[in-house]
């Protein structure tokens, strides 16, 4: 299984991400994910310091503390998630411009419809590539 073409989420991790995104309504929610390779093991909800329904930003100090906690758990930074409360689960123009981590998985969660939608992407130098999400037990 090619690690850049697929990402693994347990049902628990998936549920936690979806819960955090719904709790952020009506604004975008955001957070970090850590794990190993293409397997996400831990969800790190972050405060959206620019809370609006159309954007998010994370505090640099909160990010640094979270990266330290990841290291203490012997996990690596794997990805970033955020919600689109009123949009589809695809990266916006701003999402693409602000994608600073070429090795990260970028999860976009649409929660505006009856059934929420979680999708994942790699964003490298402005190019967006869909990544298959595999939900595991």
JSON list of C-alpha atoms in Angstrom, two decimals:
[
{"chain": "A", "resi": 1, "resn": "UNK", "atom": "CA", "xyz": [0.00, 0.00, 0.00]},
{"chain": "A", "resi": 2, "resn": "UNK", "atom": "CA", "xyz": [1.60, 3.30, -1.13]},
{"chain": "A", "resi": 3, "resn": "UNK", "atom": "CA", "xyz": [1.79, 5.63, 1.87]},
{"chain": "A", "resi": 4, "resn": "UNK", "atom": "CA", "xyz": [1.15, 8.80, -0.13]},
{"chain": "A", "resi": 5, "resn": "UNK", "atom": "CA", "xyz": [-1.95, 7.39, -1.83]},
{"chain": "A", "resi": 6, "resn": "UNK", "atom": "CA", "xyz": [-3.76, 6.13, 1.27]},
{"chain": "A", "resi": 7, "resn": "UNK", "atom": "CA", "xyz": [-4.16, 7.18, 4.88]},
{"chain": "A", "resi": 8, "resn": "UNK", "atom": "CA", "xyz": [-5.44, 5.01, 7.72]},
{"chain": "A", "resi": 9, "resn": "UNK", "atom": "CA", "xyz": [-7.87, 6.18, 10.40]},
{"chain": "A", "resi": 10, "resn": "UNK", "atom": "CA", "xyz": [-9.37, 4.01, 13.10]},
{"chain": "A", "resi": 11, "resn": "UNK", "atom": "CA", "xyz": [-13.12, 4.32, 13.64]},
{"chain": "A", "resi": 12, "resn": "UNK", "atom": "CA", "xyz": [-12.34, 6.05, 16.96]},
{"chain": "A", "resi": 13, "resn": "UNK", "atom": "CA", "xyz": [-10.07, 8.64, 15.32]},
{"chain": "A", "resi": 14, "resn": "UNK", "atom": "CA", "xyz": [-12.64, 9.25, 12.56]},
{"chain": "A", "resi": 15, "resn": "UNK", "atom": "CA", "xyz": [-15.40, 9.71, 15.17]},
{"chain": "A", "resi": 16, "resn": "UNK", "atom": "CA", "xyz": [-13.26, 12.11, 17.23]},
{"chain": "A", "resi": 17, "resn": "UNK", "atom": "CA", "xyz": [-12.46, 14.29, 14.19]},
{"chain": "A", "resi": 18, "resn": "UNK", "atom": "CA", "xyz": [-16.13, 14.42, 13.16]},
{"chain": "A", "resi": 19, "resn": "UNK", "atom": "CA", "xyz": [-17.20, 15.26, 16.72]},
{"chain": "A", "resi": 20, "resn": "UNK", "atom": "CA", "xyz": [-14.67, 18.11, 16.99]},
{"chain": "A", "resi": 21, "resn": "UNK", "atom": "CA", "xyz": [-15.79, 19.54, 13.65]},
{"chain": "A", "resi": 22, "resn": "UNK", "atom": "CA", "xyz": [-19.46, 19.46, 14.66]},
{"chain": "A", "resi": 23, "resn": "UNK", "atom": "CA", "xyz": [-18.62, 21.12, 17.99]},
{"chain": "A", "resi": 24, "resn": "UNK", "atom": "CA", "xyz": [-16.93, 23.98, 16.14]},
{"chain": "A", "resi": 25, "resn": "UNK", "atom": "CA", "xyz": [-20.11, 24.94, 14.30]},
{"chain": "A", "resi": 26, "resn": "UNK", "atom": "CA", "xyz": [-20.90, 27.42, 12.93]},
{"chain": "A", "resi": 27, "resn": "UNK", "atom": "CA", "xyz": [-17.18, 28.18, 12.56]},
{"chain": "A", "resi": 28, "resn": "UNK", "atom": "CA", "xyz": [-14.41, 26.09, 11.06]},
{"chain": "A", "resi": 29, "resn": "UNK", "atom": "CA", "xyz": [-12.79, 23.68, 13.50]},
{"chain": "A", "resi": 30, "resn": "UNK", "atom": "CA", "xyz": [-9.18, 22.59, 13.17]},
{"chain": "A", "resi": 31, "resn": "UNK", "atom": "CA", "xyz": [-6.60, 20.30, 14.62]},
{"chain": "A", "resi": 32, "resn": "UNK", "atom": "CA", "xyz": [-3.51, 18.20, 14.11]},
{"chain": "A", "resi": 33, "resn": "UNK", "atom": "CA", "xyz": [-3.03, 14.46, 13.74]},
{"chain": "A", "resi": 34, "resn": "UNK", "atom": "CA", "xyz": [-0.07, 12.36, 14.79]},
{"chain": "A", "resi": 35, "resn": "UNK", "atom": "CA", "xyz": [0.88, 8.76, 14.26]},
{"chain": "A", "resi": 36, "resn": "UNK", "atom": "CA", "xyz": [3.33, 6.73, 12.26]},
{"chain": "A", "resi": 37, "resn": "UNK", "atom": "CA", "xyz": [3.74, 6.80, 8.49]},
{"chain": "A", "resi": 38, "resn": "UNK", "atom": "CA", "xyz": [0.28, 6.97, 6.97]},
{"chain": "A", "resi": 39, "resn": "UNK", "atom": "CA", "xyz": [-1.53, 5.78, 10.12]},
{"chain": "A", "resi": 40, "resn": "UNK", "atom": "CA", "xyz": [-3.18, 8.44, 12.29]},
{"chain": "A", "resi": 41, "resn": "UNK", "atom": "CA", "xyz": [-3.14, 7.49, 15.96]},
{"chain": "A", "resi": 42, "resn": "UNK", "atom": "CA", "xyz": [-3.93, 10.68, 17.89]},
{"chain": "A", "resi": 43, "resn": "UNK", "atom": "CA", "xyz": [-6.23, 13.66, 17.32]},
{"chain": "A", "resi": 44, "resn": "UNK", "atom": "CA", "xyz": [-5.07, 17.02, 18.68]},
{"chain": "A", "resi": 45, "resn": "UNK", "atom": "CA", "xyz": [-7.96, 19.53, 18.55]},
{"chain": "A", "resi": 46, "resn": "UNK", "atom": "CA", "xyz": [-6.66, 23.08, 18.25]},
{"chain": "A", "resi": 47, "resn": "UNK", "atom": "CA", "xyz": [-8.29, 26.41, 18.98]},
{"chain": "A", "resi": 48, "resn": "UNK", "atom": "CA", "xyz": [-9.28, 28.32, 15.85]},
{"chain": "A", "resi": 49, "resn": "UNK", "atom": "CA", "xyz": [-7.82, 31.75, 16.69]},
{"chain": "A", "resi": 50, "resn": "UNK", "atom": "CA", "xyz": [-9.63, 33.37, 13.75]},
{"chain": "A", "resi": 51, "resn": "UNK", "atom": "CA", "xyz": [-13.06, 31.77, 14.16]},
{"chain": "A", "resi": 52, "resn": "UNK", "atom": "CA", "xyz": [-15.28, 32.27, 11.14]},
{"chain": "A", "resi": 53, "resn": "UNK", "atom": "CA", "xyz": [-17.34, 29.86, 9.03]},
{"chain": "A", "resi": 54, "resn": "UNK", "atom": "CA", "xyz": [-14.83, 30.35, 6.19]},
{"chain": "A", "resi": 55, "resn": "UNK", "atom": "CA", "xyz": [-11.32, 30.21, 7.67]},
{"chain": "A", "resi": 56, "resn": "UNK", "atom": "CA", "xyz": [-9.13, 28.91, 10.43]},
{"chain": "A", "resi": 57, "resn": "UNK", "atom": "CA", "xyz": [-5.78, 29.69, 12.00]},
{"chain": "A", "resi": 58, "resn": "UNK", "atom": "CA", "xyz": [-3.82, 27.95, 14.74]},
{"chain": "A", "resi": 59, "resn": "UNK", "atom": "CA", "xyz": [-1.73, 29.58, 17.45]},
{"chain": "A", "resi": 60, "resn": "UNK", "atom": "CA", "xyz": [1.99, 28.93, 16.85]},
{"chain": "A", "resi": 61, "resn": "UNK", "atom": "CA", "xyz": [2.69, 28.36, 20.56]},
{"chain": "A", "resi": 62, "resn": "UNK", "atom": "CA", "xyz": [-0.17, 25.84, 20.84]},
{"chain": "A", "resi": 63, "resn": "UNK", "atom": "CA", "xyz": [1.22, 24.07, 17.76]},
{"chain": "A", "resi": 64, "resn": "UNK", "atom": "CA", "xyz": [4.72, 23.95, 19.23]},
{"chain": "A", "resi": 65, "resn": "UNK", "atom": "CA", "xyz": [3.42, 22.49, 22.51]},
{"chain": "A", "resi": 66, "resn": "UNK", "atom": "CA", "xyz": [1.42, 19.92, 20.57]},
{"chain": "A", "resi": 67, "resn": "UNK", "atom": "CA", "xyz": [4.45, 18.92, 18.48]},
{"chain": "A", "resi": 68, "resn": "UNK", "atom": "CA", "xyz": [6.38, 18.42, 21.76]},
{"chain": "A", "resi": 69, "resn": "UNK", "atom": "CA", "xyz": [3.58, 16.20, 23.11]},
{"chain": "A", "resi": 70, "resn": "UNK", "atom": "CA", "xyz": [3.63, 14.18, 19.88]},
{"chain": "A", "resi": 71, "resn": "UNK", "atom": "CA", "xyz": [7.36, 13.53, 20.35]},
{"chain": "A", "resi": 72, "resn": "UNK", "atom": "CA", "xyz": [6.78, 12.41, 23.94]},
{"chain": "A", "resi": 73, "resn": "UNK", "atom": "CA", "xyz": [4.31, 9.84, 22.62]},
{"chain": "A", "resi": 74, "resn": "UNK", "atom": "CA", "xyz": [6.88, 8.69, 20.03]},
{"chain": "A", "resi": 75, "resn": "UNK", "atom": "CA", "xyz": [4.53, 9.79, 17.27]},
{"chain": "A", "resi": 76, "resn": "UNK", "atom": "CA", "xyz": [5.17, 12.00, 14.26]},
{"chain": "A", "resi": 77, "resn": "UNK", "atom": "CA", "xyz": [3.12, 14.83, 12.83]},
{"chain": "A", "resi": 78, "resn": "UNK", "atom": "CA", "xyz": [0.92, 13.19, 10.18]},
{"chain": "A", "resi": 79, "resn": "UNK", "atom": "CA", "xyz": [-1.68, 15.75, 9.17]},
{"chain": "A", "resi": 80, "resn": "UNK", "atom": "CA", "xyz": [-4.02, 18.65, 9.64]},
{"chain": "A", "resi": 81, "resn": "UNK", "atom": "CA", "xyz": [-7.81, 18.58, 9.67]},
{"chain": "A", "resi": 82, "resn": "UNK", "atom": "CA", "xyz": [-10.34, 21.36, 9.40]},
{"chain": "A", "resi": 83, "resn": "UNK", "atom": "CA", "xyz": [-14.01, 21.68, 8.65]},
{"chain": "A", "resi": 84, "resn": "UNK", "atom": "CA", "xyz": [-15.97, 23.48, 5.98]},
{"chain": "A", "resi": 85, "resn": "UNK", "atom": "CA", "xyz": [-19.25, 24.14, 7.83]},
{"chain": "A", "resi": 86, "resn": "UNK", "atom": "CA", "xyz": [-21.02, 25.41, 4.72]},
{"chain": "A", "resi": 87, "resn": "UNK", "atom": "CA", "xyz": [-18.86, 24.08, 1.91]},
{"chain": "A", "resi": 88, "resn": "UNK", "atom": "CA", "xyz": [-17.74, 20.86, 0.31]},
{"chain": "A", "resi": 89, "resn": "UNK", "atom": "CA", "xyz": [-14.92, 18.61, 1.49]},
{"chain": "A", "resi": 90, "resn": "UNK", "atom": "CA", "xyz": [-12.31, 19.95, -0.91]},
{"chain": "A", "resi": 91, "resn": "UNK", "atom": "CA", "xyz": [-9.46, 22.38, -0.19]},
{"chain": "A", "resi": 92, "resn": "UNK", "atom": "CA", "xyz": [-10.33, 26.01, -0.78]},
{"chain": "A", "resi": 93, "resn": "UNK", "atom": "CA", "xyz": [-8.00, 28.39, -2.59]},
{"chain": "A", "resi": 94, "resn": "UNK", "atom": "CA", "xyz": [-6.80, 29.67, 0.83]},
{"chain": "A", "resi": 95, "resn": "UNK", "atom": "CA", "xyz": [-6.27, 26.09, 2.05]},
{"chain": "A", "resi": 96, "resn": "UNK", "atom": "CA", "xyz": [-3.98, 25.43, -0.91]},
{"chain": "A", "resi": 97, "resn": "UNK", "atom": "CA", "xyz": [-2.04, 28.69, -0.51]},
{"chain": "A", "resi": 98, "resn": "UNK", "atom": "CA", "xyz": [-1.47, 28.06, 3.23]},
{"chain": "A", "resi": 99, "resn": "UNK", "atom": "CA", "xyz": [-0.51, 24.38, 2.91]},
{"chain": "A", "resi": 100, "resn": "UNK", "atom": "CA", "xyz": [3.01, 24.54, 4.34]},
{"chain": "A", "resi": 101, "resn": "UNK", "atom": "CA", "xyz": [3.74, 20.87, 5.01]},
{"chain": "A", "resi": 102, "resn": "UNK", "atom": "CA", "xyz": [4.32, 18.81, 1.84]},
{"chain": "A", "resi": 103, "resn": "UNK", "atom": "CA", "xyz": [4.54, 15.55, 3.83]},
{"chain": "A", "resi": 104, "resn": "UNK", "atom": "CA", "xyz": [1.25, 16.18, 5.69]},
{"chain": "A", "resi": 105, "resn": "UNK", "atom": "CA", "xyz": [-2.14, 14.73, 4.94]},
{"chain": "A", "resi": 106, "resn": "UNK", "atom": "CA", "xyz": [-4.77, 17.47, 4.71]},
{"chain": "A", "resi": 107, "resn": "UNK", "atom": "CA", "xyz": [-8.24, 16.41, 5.84]},
{"chain": "A", "resi": 108, "resn": "UNK", "atom": "CA", "xyz": [-11.23, 18.55, 4.90]},
{"chain": "A", "resi": 109, "resn": "UNK", "atom": "CA", "xyz": [-14.55, 17.78, 6.54]},
{"chain": "A", "resi": 110, "resn": "UNK", "atom": "CA", "xyz": [-17.85, 19.03, 5.15]},
{"chain": "A", "resi": 111, "resn": "UNK", "atom": "CA", "xyz": [-20.53, 19.12, 7.81]},
{"chain": "A", "resi": 112, "resn": "UNK", "atom": "CA", "xyz": [-23.11, 21.19, 5.98]},
{"chain": "A", "resi": 113, "resn": "UNK", "atom": "CA", "xyz": [-25.05, 18.28, 4.54]},
{"chain": "A", "resi": 114, "resn": "UNK", "atom": "CA", "xyz": [-27.18, 15.62, 6.21]},
{"chain": "A", "resi": 115, "resn": "UNK", "atom": "CA", "xyz": [-24.29, 13.19, 6.13]},
{"chain": "A", "resi": 116, "resn": "UNK", "atom": "CA", "xyz": [-20.86, 14.58, 6.90]},
{"chain": "A", "resi": 117, "resn": "UNK", "atom": "CA", "xyz": [-18.07, 13.99, 4.43]},
{"chain": "A", "resi": 118, "resn": "UNK", "atom": "CA", "xyz": [-14.37, 13.57, 5.24]},
{"chain": "A", "resi": 119, "resn": "UNK", "atom": "CA", "xyz": [-11.81, 13.66, 2.45]},
{"chain": "A", "resi": 120, "resn": "UNK", "atom": "CA", "xyz": [-8.04, 13.74, 2.42]},
{"chain": "A", "resi": 121, "resn": "UNK", "atom": "CA", "xyz": [-5.47, 15.37, 0.17]},
{"chain": "A", "resi": 122, "resn": "UNK", "atom": "CA", "xyz": [-1.78, 15.93, -0.34]},
{"chain": "A", "resi": 123, "resn": "UNK", "atom": "CA", "xyz": [-1.02, 19.54, -1.21]},
{"chain": "A", "resi": 124, "resn": "UNK", "atom": "CA", "xyz": [2.45, 20.12, -2.63]},
{"chain": "A", "resi": 125, "resn": "UNK", "atom": "CA", "xyz": [3.52, 23.39, -4.24]},
{"chain": "A", "resi": 126, "resn": "UNK", "atom": "CA", "xyz": [-0.06, 24.34, -5.04]},
{"chain": "A", "resi": 127, "resn": "UNK", "atom": "CA", "xyz": [-0.96, 20.97, -6.54]},
{"chain": "A", "resi": 128, "resn": "UNK", "atom": "CA", "xyz": [-3.79, 19.05, -4.87]},
{"chain": "A", "resi": 129, "resn": "UNK", "atom": "CA", "xyz": [-3.96, 15.26, -5.02]},
{"chain": "A", "resi": 130, "resn": "UNK", "atom": "CA", "xyz": [-6.78, 13.18, -3.55]},
{"chain": "A", "resi": 131, "resn": "UNK", "atom": "CA", "xyz": [-5.75, 10.53, -1.01]},
{"chain": "A", "resi": 132, "resn": "UNK", "atom": "CA", "xyz": [-7.89, 7.50, -0.19]},
{"chain": "A", "resi": 133, "resn": "UNK", "atom": "CA", "xyz": [-9.02, 7.32, 3.44]},
{"chain": "A", "resi": 134, "resn": "UNK", "atom": "CA", "xyz": [-9.25, 3.79, 4.87]},
{"chain": "A", "resi": 135, "resn": "UNK", "atom": "CA", "xyz": [-11.25, 3.42, 8.08]},
{"chain": "A", "resi": 136, "resn": "UNK", "atom": "CA", "xyz": [-9.97, 0.55, 10.23]},
{"chain": "A", "resi": 137, "resn": "UNK", "atom": "CA", "xyz": [-11.27, -1.15, 13.38]}
]
